[in-house]
Short mmCIF file of N, CA and C in Angstrom, two decimals:
data_model
loop_
_atom_site.label_atom_id
_atom_site.label_comp_id
_atom_site.label_asym_id
_atom_site.label_seq_id
_atom_site.Cartn_x
_atom_site.Cartn_y
_atom_site.Cartn_z
N MET A 459 -11.83 13.89 5.00
CA MET A 459 -12.08 12.17 4.30
C MET A 459 -12.22 11.59 5.48
N SER A 460 -12.78 10.08 6.25
CA SER A 460 -11.84 9.34 6.72
C SER A 460 -11.97 7.80 5.98
N LEU A 461 -11.15 7.04 6.59
CA LEU A 461 -10.85 6.05 5.95
C LEU A 461 -11.51 5.06 6.40
N SER A 462 -12.48 3.71 5.94
CA SER A 462 -12.60 2.62 6.24
C SER A 462 -11.63 2.11 7.60
N ASP A 463 -12.97 1.05 8.13
CA ASP A 463 -11.32 0.49 8.98
C ASP A 463 -10.54 -0.85 7.99
N ALA A 464 -11.15 -1.36 6.81
CA ALA A 464 -9.91 -1.71 6.07
C ALA A 464 -8.45 -1.21 5.78
N GLY A 465 -8.98 0.22 5.36
CA GLY A 465 -7.92 1.38 4.98
C GLY A 465 -6.84 1.17 6.09
N LEU A 466 -7.80 1.71 7.02
CA LEU A 466 -7.43 2.41 8.79
C LEU A 466 -5.99 1.02 8.65
N ALA A 467 -6.59 0.01 8.79
CA ALA A 467 -6.04 -1.51 8.84
C ALA A 467 -4.81 -1.16 8.26
N GLU A 468 -4.59 -1.34 6.82
CA GLU A 468 -3.49 -0.88 5.64
C GLU A 468 -2.53 -0.33 6.06
N LEU A 469 -3.34 1.07 6.39
CA LEU A 469 -2.63 2.16 6.78
C LEU A 469 -1.67 2.14 8.14
N SER A 470 -1.82 1.10 9.18
CA SER A 470 -1.58 0.50 10.22
C SER A 470 -0.36 -0.42 10.17
N LEU A 471 -0.57 -0.70 9.79
CA LEU A 471 0.42 -2.27 8.52
C LEU A 471 1.45 -2.12 8.04
N ASN A 472 1.23 -1.24 6.72
CA ASN A 472 1.67 -0.38 6.16
C ASN A 472 3.45 0.02 6.80
N ARG A 473 2.59 1.26 7.54
CA ARG A 473 3.81 1.88 8.57
C ARG A 473 4.56 0.90 9.45
N LEU A 474 3.67 -0.63 9.96
CA LEU A 474 4.73 -1.03 10.80
C LEU A 474 4.97 -1.64 9.71
N ALA A 475 5.76 -1.95 8.02
CA ALA A 475 6.26 -2.53 7.27
C ALA A 475 7.53 -1.80 7.17
N GLU A 476 7.04 -0.32 6.87
CA GLU A 476 8.17 0.41 6.72
C GLU A 476 9.52 1.10 7.95
N ALA A 477 8.17 0.74 8.98
CA ALA A 477 9.47 1.08 10.13
C ALA A 477 10.35 -0.05 11.09
N GLN A 478 9.26 -0.93 10.64
CA GLN A 478 10.17 -2.44 11.92
C GLN A 478 10.55 -3.23 11.10
N GLY A 479 9.92 -3.10 9.67
CA GLY A 479 10.30 -4.95 8.57
C GLY A 479 10.01 -5.66 9.38
N ASP A 480 10.60 -7.20 9.09
CA ASP A 480 9.80 -7.90 10.25
C ASP A 480 10.20 -8.28 11.20
N ILE A 481 8.70 -8.55 11.79
CA ILE A 481 8.40 -8.73 13.45
C ILE A 481 8.10 -9.68 14.32
N PRO A 482 8.65 -10.53 13.09
CA PRO A 482 8.48 -11.77 14.52
C PRO A 482 9.31 -11.74 15.78
N LYS A 483 10.60 -11.50 15.12
CA LYS A 483 11.41 -12.48 16.51
C LYS A 483 10.89 -11.09 17.30
N LYS A 484 10.25 -9.47 17.63
CA LYS A 484 9.94 -9.05 18.25
C LYS A 484 8.51 -9.23 19.03
N VAL A 485 7.65 -9.89 18.32
CA VAL A 485 6.84 -10.47 18.65
C VAL A 485 6.75 -11.59 19.92
N LEU A 486 7.77 -12.30 19.08
CA LEU A 486 7.88 -14.13 19.65
C LEU A 486 8.21 -13.43 21.26
N ASP A 487 9.31 -11.88 20.89
CA ASP A 487 10.04 -12.03 22.44
C ASP A 487 9.20 -11.60 23.28
N ARG A 488 7.82 -11.17 23.57
CA ARG A 488 6.97 -10.39 23.84
C ARG A 488 5.90 -12.03 24.75
N TYR A 489 5.38 -12.27 23.33
CA TYR A 489 5.00 -13.91 23.84
C TYR A 489 5.23 -14.73 24.86
N TYR A 490 6.33 -14.77 24.14
CA TYR A 490 7.16 -15.89 25.17
C TYR A 490 7.18 -15.65 26.54
N ARG A 491 7.45 -14.33 26.94
CA ARG A 491 7.66 -13.77 27.59
C ARG A 491 6.81 -13.92 28.92
N ARG A 492 5.43 -13.90 28.39
CA ARG A 492 4.20 -13.93 28.68
C ARG A 492 3.67 -15.59 28.83
N HIS A 493 3.58 -16.34 27.74
CA HIS A 493 3.30 -17.85 27.64
C HIS A 493 4.89 -18.66 27.15
N PRO A 494 5.91 -18.70 28.48
CA PRO A 494 6.77 -19.59 27.92
C PRO A 494 6.70 -20.87 27.89
N GLY A 495 5.81 -21.36 28.04
CA GLY A 495 5.41 -23.03 27.65
C GLY A 495 4.63 -23.21 26.86
N ALA A 496 4.35 -21.63 25.82
CA ALA A 496 4.31 -21.78 24.40
C ALA A 496 5.20 -22.38 23.36
N ARG A 497 6.51 -22.00 24.20
CA ARG A 497 7.91 -22.32 23.07
C ARG A 497 8.00 -23.64 23.07
N GLY A 498 7.59 -24.61 24.22
CA GLY A 498 7.97 -26.23 23.50
C GLY A 498 7.25 -25.96 22.73
N SER A 499 5.61 -25.72 23.08
CA SER A 499 4.97 -26.06 21.34
C SER A 499 4.83 -25.70 19.82
N PHE A 500 5.85 -24.43 20.41
CA PHE A 500 6.28 -24.32 18.64
C PHE A 500 7.52 -25.52 18.33
N GLU A 501 8.04 -25.68 19.28
CA GLU A 501 9.17 -26.39 18.81
C GLU A 501 8.45 -27.81 18.58
N TYR A 502 7.68 -28.55 19.57
CA TYR A 502 7.01 -30.12 19.78
C TYR A 502 6.59 -29.62 17.94
N HIS A 503 5.77 -28.77 17.46
CA HIS A 503 5.04 -28.16 15.89
C HIS A 503 5.72 -28.15 14.95
N GLY A 504 6.80 -27.39 15.22
CA GLY A 504 7.44 -26.98 13.84
C GLY A 504 8.90 -28.02 13.78
N VAL A 505 8.17 -29.31 13.94
CA VAL A 505 9.15 -30.48 13.51
C VAL A 505 10.37 -30.20 12.82
N GLY A 506 11.06 -29.49 13.64
CA GLY A 506 12.85 -29.56 13.67
C GLY A 506 12.95 -27.83 12.82
N ASP A 507 11.72 -27.38 12.57
CA ASP A 507 12.32 -25.83 11.87
C ASP A 507 10.87 -25.20 12.65
N THR A 508 11.35 -24.66 14.03
CA THR A 508 10.31 -23.69 15.19
C THR A 508 10.19 -22.91 14.24
N ALA A 509 11.86 -21.99 14.02
CA ALA A 509 11.76 -20.62 13.20
C ALA A 509 10.58 -19.78 12.39
N GLU A 510 10.38 -20.97 10.72
CA GLU A 510 9.98 -21.09 10.21
C GLU A 510 8.01 -21.61 10.14
N LEU A 511 7.50 -22.49 11.39
CA LEU A 511 6.58 -21.90 11.90
C LEU A 511 6.10 -20.72 12.78
N GLU A 512 7.14 -20.35 13.41
CA GLU A 512 6.66 -19.22 14.30
C GLU A 512 6.87 -18.13 13.40
N GLY A 513 7.41 -17.66 12.43
CA GLY A 513 7.61 -16.58 11.23
C GLY A 513 5.76 -16.80 10.63
N ARG A 514 5.41 -18.24 10.56
CA ARG A 514 4.28 -18.25 9.38
C ARG A 514 3.11 -17.74 10.47
N MET A 515 2.92 -17.85 11.75
CA MET A 515 2.45 -18.04 12.73
C MET A 515 2.00 -16.54 13.15
N VAL A 516 2.99 -16.19 12.92
CA VAL A 516 3.40 -14.15 13.45
C VAL A 516 2.41 -13.45 11.91
N THR A 517 2.89 -13.99 10.79
CA THR A 517 2.28 -13.53 9.40
C THR A 517 0.82 -14.00 9.71
N ALA A 518 0.83 -15.33 10.23
CA ALA A 518 -0.89 -15.70 10.13
C ALA A 518 -2.02 -14.65 11.50
N THR A 519 -1.57 -14.67 11.87
CA THR A 519 -1.69 -13.02 12.84
C THR A 519 -2.12 -12.17 12.69
N LEU A 520 -1.13 -11.79 12.15
CA LEU A 520 -1.21 -10.08 11.41
C LEU A 520 -2.75 -10.64 10.14
N PHE A 521 -2.02 -11.26 8.95
CA PHE A 521 -3.02 -11.52 8.64
C PHE A 521 -4.48 -11.79 8.71
N LEU A 522 -4.77 -12.16 9.65
CA LEU A 522 -6.43 -12.31 10.66
C LEU A 522 -6.85 -11.07 11.19
N MET A 523 -6.12 -10.79 11.36
CA MET A 523 -6.36 -9.43 11.80
C MET A 523 -6.51 -8.16 11.51
N LEU A 524 -6.16 -8.23 10.29
CA LEU A 524 -6.78 -7.47 9.19
C LEU A 524 -8.10 -8.29 8.35
N GLN A 525 -7.79 -9.21 8.18
CA GLN A 525 -9.11 -9.63 7.40
C GLN A 525 -10.26 -9.68 8.46
N TRP A 526 -10.15 -9.58 9.68
CA TRP A 526 -11.05 -8.95 10.71
C TRP A 526 -11.66 -7.88 10.50
N ALA A 527 -10.81 -6.89 10.13
CA ALA A 527 -10.53 -5.22 10.24
C ALA A 527 -11.59 -5.56 8.88
N GLU A 528 -11.29 -5.88 7.30
CA GLU A 528 -11.70 -6.18 6.12
C GLU A 528 -13.72 -6.59 6.28
N ASP A 529 -13.97 -7.96 7.21
CA ASP A 529 -14.83 -8.29 6.70
C ASP A 529 -14.94 -8.94 8.25
N ALA A 530 -15.26 -8.94 9.45
CA ALA A 530 -15.09 -9.28 10.30
C ALA A 530 -15.97 -10.82 10.24
N ASN A 531 -16.96 -10.88 9.77
CA ASN A 531 -18.39 -12.09 9.64
C ASN A 531 -17.42 -13.45 9.37
N ARG A 532 -17.02 -13.32 7.37
CA ARG A 532 -16.59 -13.83 7.28
C ARG A 532 -15.20 -14.62 7.49
N THR A 533 -14.26 -13.27 8.39
CA THR A 533 -13.54 -14.14 9.53
C THR A 533 -13.62 -14.52 10.39
N ARG A 534 -15.08 -15.14 11.03
CA ARG A 534 -15.56 -15.48 12.05
C ARG A 534 -15.79 -16.60 12.07
N ILE A 535 -16.86 -17.14 10.18
CA ILE A 535 -16.51 -18.46 9.81
C ILE A 535 -15.40 -19.24 9.37
N GLU A 536 -14.25 -18.17 8.72
CA GLU A 536 -13.35 -19.46 8.78
C GLU A 536 -12.51 -18.98 10.41
N GLN A 537 -12.51 -18.65 11.19
CA GLN A 537 -11.99 -18.93 12.53
C GLN A 537 -12.21 -20.02 13.61
N GLY A 538 -13.73 -19.91 13.28
CA GLY A 538 -14.42 -21.52 13.84
C GLY A 538 -13.73 -22.52 14.13
N THR A 539 -13.47 -22.82 12.90
CA THR A 539 -12.81 -24.46 13.26
C THR A 539 -11.99 -24.11 13.53
N THR A 540 -11.20 -23.51 13.33
CA THR A 540 -9.52 -23.20 13.30
C THR A 540 -9.09 -22.72 15.04
N ILE A 541 -10.10 -21.91 15.70
CA ILE A 541 -9.84 -21.97 17.34
C ILE A 541 -10.06 -23.16 17.69
N VAL A 542 -11.02 -23.92 17.32
CA VAL A 542 -11.74 -25.39 17.95
C VAL A 542 -10.25 -26.63 17.79
N HIS A 543 -9.80 -26.14 16.53
CA HIS A 543 -8.50 -27.36 15.96
C HIS A 543 -7.71 -27.17 16.60
N HIS A 544 -7.04 -25.75 16.87
CA HIS A 544 -5.56 -25.51 17.60
C HIS A 544 -5.78 -26.05 18.96
N HIS A 545 -7.54 -25.71 19.59
CA HIS A 545 -7.30 -26.37 20.86
C HIS A 545 -7.40 -27.75 21.07
N ASP A 546 -8.11 -28.77 20.69
CA ASP A 546 -8.53 -30.05 20.74
C ASP A 546 -7.76 -30.74 19.68
N ALA A 547 -6.75 -30.36 18.61
CA ALA A 547 -6.00 -31.36 18.67
C ALA A 547 -4.51 -30.97 18.44
N LEU A 548 -4.22 -29.84 18.82
CA LEU A 548 -2.71 -29.16 18.83
C LEU A 548 -2.58 -28.70 20.51
N GLU A 549 -3.62 -28.81 21.42
CA GLU A 549 -3.51 -28.50 22.88
C GLU A 549 -3.13 -26.77 22.53
N ILE A 550 -3.68 -26.10 21.87
CA ILE A 550 -3.22 -24.60 22.02
C ILE A 550 -4.56 -24.00 22.54
N GLY A 551 -4.48 -23.61 24.07
CA GLY A 551 -5.75 -23.36 24.55
C GLY A 551 -5.91 -21.80 24.43
N PRO A 552 -6.94 -21.53 23.96
CA PRO A 552 -7.63 -19.63 24.50
C PRO A 552 -6.64 -18.46 24.61
N GLN A 553 -5.53 -19.18 25.89
CA GLN A 553 -4.75 -17.92 26.18
C GLN A 553 -3.63 -18.00 25.24
N TRP A 554 -3.50 -19.36 25.02
CA TRP A 554 -1.72 -18.74 24.03
C TRP A 554 -2.40 -18.46 22.10
N TYR A 555 -3.45 -18.89 22.03
CA TYR A 555 -4.21 -18.15 20.90
C TYR A 555 -4.04 -16.94 21.45
N LEU A 556 -4.99 -16.00 22.26
CA LEU A 556 -4.98 -15.18 21.71
C LEU A 556 -3.45 -14.11 22.29
N GLY A 557 -3.05 -14.79 23.12
CA GLY A 557 -1.62 -14.63 23.53
C GLY A 557 -0.81 -13.93 22.28
N LEU A 558 -1.22 -14.26 21.27
CA LEU A 558 -0.46 -14.25 20.20
C LEU A 558 -1.24 -12.95 19.53
N ILE A 559 -1.94 -13.21 19.74
CA ILE A 559 -2.95 -11.79 19.47
C ILE A 559 -2.26 -10.47 19.41
N ASP A 560 -2.28 -10.53 21.06
CA ASP A 560 -2.22 -9.77 21.47
C ASP A 560 -0.40 -9.31 21.54
N ALA A 561 0.15 -9.86 21.23
CA ALA A 561 2.02 -9.46 21.42
C ALA A 561 1.72 -8.86 19.46
N VAL A 562 1.52 -9.30 18.92
CA VAL A 562 1.26 -8.72 17.25
C VAL A 562 1.14 -7.36 17.50
N LEU A 563 -0.23 -7.39 18.36
CA LEU A 563 -1.27 -5.85 18.37
C LEU A 563 -0.33 -4.91 19.18
N GLU A 564 0.16 -5.01 20.49
CA GLU A 564 1.12 -4.41 20.92
C GLU A 564 2.24 -3.85 19.84
N VAL A 565 2.86 -4.43 19.30
CA VAL A 565 3.22 -4.08 18.01
C VAL A 565 3.00 -3.40 17.15
N ILE A 566 1.83 -3.34 16.89
CA ILE A 566 0.69 -2.37 15.91
C ILE A 566 0.97 -1.36 16.52
N VAL A 567 0.08 -1.46 18.06
CA VAL A 567 -0.21 -0.40 18.41
C VAL A 567 0.98 0.81 18.62
N GLU A 568 1.98 -0.02 19.10
CA GLU A 568 3.58 0.99 19.31
C GLU A 568 3.93 1.74 18.38
N SER A 569 3.72 1.18 17.25
CA SER A 569 3.88 2.00 15.44
C SER A 569 3.22 2.79 15.61
N ILE A 570 1.78 3.05 16.41
CA ILE A 570 0.67 4.29 15.29
C ILE A 570 0.85 5.52 15.83
N PRO A 571 1.15 6.77 15.90
CA PRO A 571 1.56 7.66 15.98
C PRO A 571 0.02 7.98 17.39
N GLY A 572 0.41 8.57 18.27
CA GLY A 572 -1.10 8.91 19.33
C GLY A 572 -2.09 9.54 18.56
N THR A 573 -1.42 10.76 17.80
CA THR A 573 -2.79 11.65 17.61
C THR A 573 -3.36 10.75 16.57
N GLN A 574 -3.31 9.46 15.87
CA GLN A 574 -4.07 8.53 14.93
C GLN A 574 -5.05 7.45 15.80
N SER A 575 -5.96 8.36 16.69
CA SER A 575 -6.50 6.99 17.45
C SER A 575 -7.77 6.54 16.95
N ALA A 576 -8.24 6.52 16.16
CA ALA A 576 -9.33 6.09 14.96
C ALA A 576 -8.48 4.82 14.72
N GLU A 577 -7.04 4.81 14.59
CA GLU A 577 -6.22 3.61 14.46
C GLU A 577 -6.34 3.00 15.54
N ILE A 578 -5.66 3.23 16.43
CA ILE A 578 -6.03 2.54 17.96
C ILE A 578 -7.21 2.19 18.18
N ALA A 579 -8.23 2.99 18.41
CA ALA A 579 -9.76 2.40 18.31
C ALA A 579 -10.06 1.07 17.46
N LEU A 580 -9.47 0.92 16.42
CA LEU A 580 -9.76 0.20 15.43
C LEU A 580 -9.07 -0.88 15.93
N TRP A 581 -7.92 -0.87 16.37
CA TRP A 581 -7.04 -2.55 16.67
C TRP A 581 -7.80 -3.25 18.19
N LEU A 582 -8.16 -2.05 19.14
CA LEU A 582 -8.23 -2.99 19.98
C LEU A 582 -9.65 -3.54 19.62
N ARG A 583 -10.72 -2.55 18.91
CA ARG A 583 -12.04 -3.03 19.06
C ARG A 583 -11.77 -4.49 18.16
N VAL A 584 -10.83 -4.40 17.07
CA VAL A 584 -11.00 -5.86 16.59
C VAL A 584 -10.27 -7.00 17.42
N ARG A 585 -9.37 -6.96 19.00
CA ARG A 585 -9.20 -7.10 19.30
C ARG A 585 -10.07 -7.58 20.22
N GLN A 586 -10.88 -6.97 20.89
CA GLN A 586 -12.26 -7.46 21.40
C GLN A 586 -12.52 -8.26 20.96
N GLU A 587 -13.31 -7.79 19.58
CA GLU A 587 -14.21 -8.36 18.65
C GLU A 587 -13.75 -9.77 18.70
N ILE A 588 -12.18 -9.99 18.62
CA ILE A 588 -11.59 -11.69 18.48
C ILE A 588 -11.89 -12.26 20.53
N ALA A 589 -11.24 -11.54 21.04
CA ALA A 589 -11.38 -12.13 22.07
C ALA A 589 -13.16 -12.68 22.99
N ASP A 590 -14.12 -11.94 21.87
CA ASP A 590 -15.71 -12.24 22.17
C ASP A 590 -15.57 -13.30 21.36
N PHE A 591 -14.98 -13.64 20.30
CA PHE A 591 -15.61 -14.79 19.35
C PHE A 591 -15.08 -15.99 20.02
N ILE A 592 -13.38 -15.83 20.42
CA ILE A 592 -13.14 -16.97 21.00
C ILE A 592 -13.77 -18.05 22.50
N GLU A 593 -14.20 -16.89 22.91
CA GLU A 593 -14.96 -16.97 24.36
C GLU A 593 -16.74 -17.62 23.91
N SER A 594 -16.96 -17.42 22.73
CA SER A 594 -18.57 -18.43 21.66
C SER A 594 -17.86 -19.40 21.67
N VAL A 595 -16.88 -19.23 21.12
CA VAL A 595 -17.08 -21.11 20.71
C VAL A 595 -15.88 -22.21 21.57
N ARG A 596 -16.22 -21.09 23.05
CA ARG A 596 -15.59 -22.86 23.99
C ARG A 596 -16.69 -23.29 23.66
N GLU A 597 -17.44 -23.64 23.89
CA GLU A 597 -18.36 -24.57 24.27
C GLU A 597 -18.06 -25.93 23.04
N GLU A 598 -17.17 -25.45 21.82
CA GLU A 598 -17.45 -26.05 20.83
C GLU A 598 -16.50 -26.71 21.08
N PHE A 599 -15.87 -27.45 22.08
CA PHE A 599 -14.40 -27.20 22.26
C PHE A 599 -14.66 -29.40 23.30
N VAL A 600 -14.08 -30.12 22.44
CA VAL A 600 -14.18 -31.61 23.16
C VAL A 600 -13.12 -31.91 24.17
N ARG A 601 -12.27 -31.22 23.97
CA ARG A 601 -10.58 -31.30 25.36
C ARG A 601 -11.46 -30.67 25.97
N ALA A 602 -11.15 -30.87 27.23
CA ALA A 602 -10.97 -30.00 28.72
C ALA A 602 -10.23 -28.33 28.57
N ASP A 603 -11.40 -27.97 28.67
CA ASP A 603 -10.42 -26.64 28.59
C ASP A 603 -10.36 -26.01 29.81
N ASN A 604 -8.90 -25.92 30.48
CA ASN A 604 -8.74 -25.21 31.85
C ASN A 604 -7.93 -23.59 31.53
N ASP A 605 -8.14 -22.89 30.43
CA ASP A 605 -7.73 -22.25 30.20
C ASP A 605 -7.99 -20.76 31.35
N GLY A 606 -9.08 -21.08 31.73
CA GLY A 606 -9.77 -20.04 32.23
C GLY A 606 -10.54 -18.53 31.35
N GLY A 607 -10.46 -17.80 32.33
CA GLY A 607 -10.93 -16.28 31.21
C GLY A 607 -10.35 -15.48 30.78
N LEU A 608 -10.41 -14.75 30.13
CA LEU A 608 -9.37 -14.32 28.84
C LEU A 608 -9.44 -13.10 29.36
N PRO A 609 -7.47 -12.52 29.37
CA PRO A 609 -7.60 -11.41 30.00
C PRO A 609 -7.95 -9.76 28.64
N GLY A 610 -7.99 -9.21 29.58
CA GLY A 610 -8.28 -7.57 28.80
C GLY A 610 -6.64 -7.53 28.22
N PHE A 611 -6.90 -6.47 26.96
CA PHE A 611 -5.72 -6.51 26.64
C PHE A 611 -5.00 -5.28 27.59
N ARG A 612 -4.01 -5.77 27.52
CA ARG A 612 -3.20 -4.14 28.18
C ARG A 612 -1.38 -4.04 27.18
N LEU A 613 -1.58 -2.81 26.69
CA LEU A 613 0.06 -2.31 26.96
C LEU A 613 1.06 -2.27 27.38
N THR A 614 2.11 -2.95 26.98
CA THR A 614 3.29 -3.27 28.04
C THR A 614 4.06 -2.64 27.94
#
């Protein structure tokens, strides 16, 4: 019996929680290594509680990815305005937005046994669909978009 995308996603995230528990530090270390300028944005928007905002954003990213696996169409509707808002109001462009997704994805994929190719394929597909969606809403940005094209995913 094969699991649905939602079932595979839940299996991955449950395994991750059991193996590593709280993952924000691991995710943020990777994120800031690739996007050092994002640290200042978190400090600014954290309004004195950067760690709380960082933890909340890692959790929100995990939830976004789970939601996407469960119902991509509904999640596209919810994320359309979120991505534009992050870019136009918070000055968090597509590179930083997808960068946090990639940092979370790396931590998830590293916790999946190599024999579980369906789980890995699910997460890679979810990531590509999110990247494609981010590209599709860029035309709605009001603020100039100088981020350039989004990178493909690579596990480091």
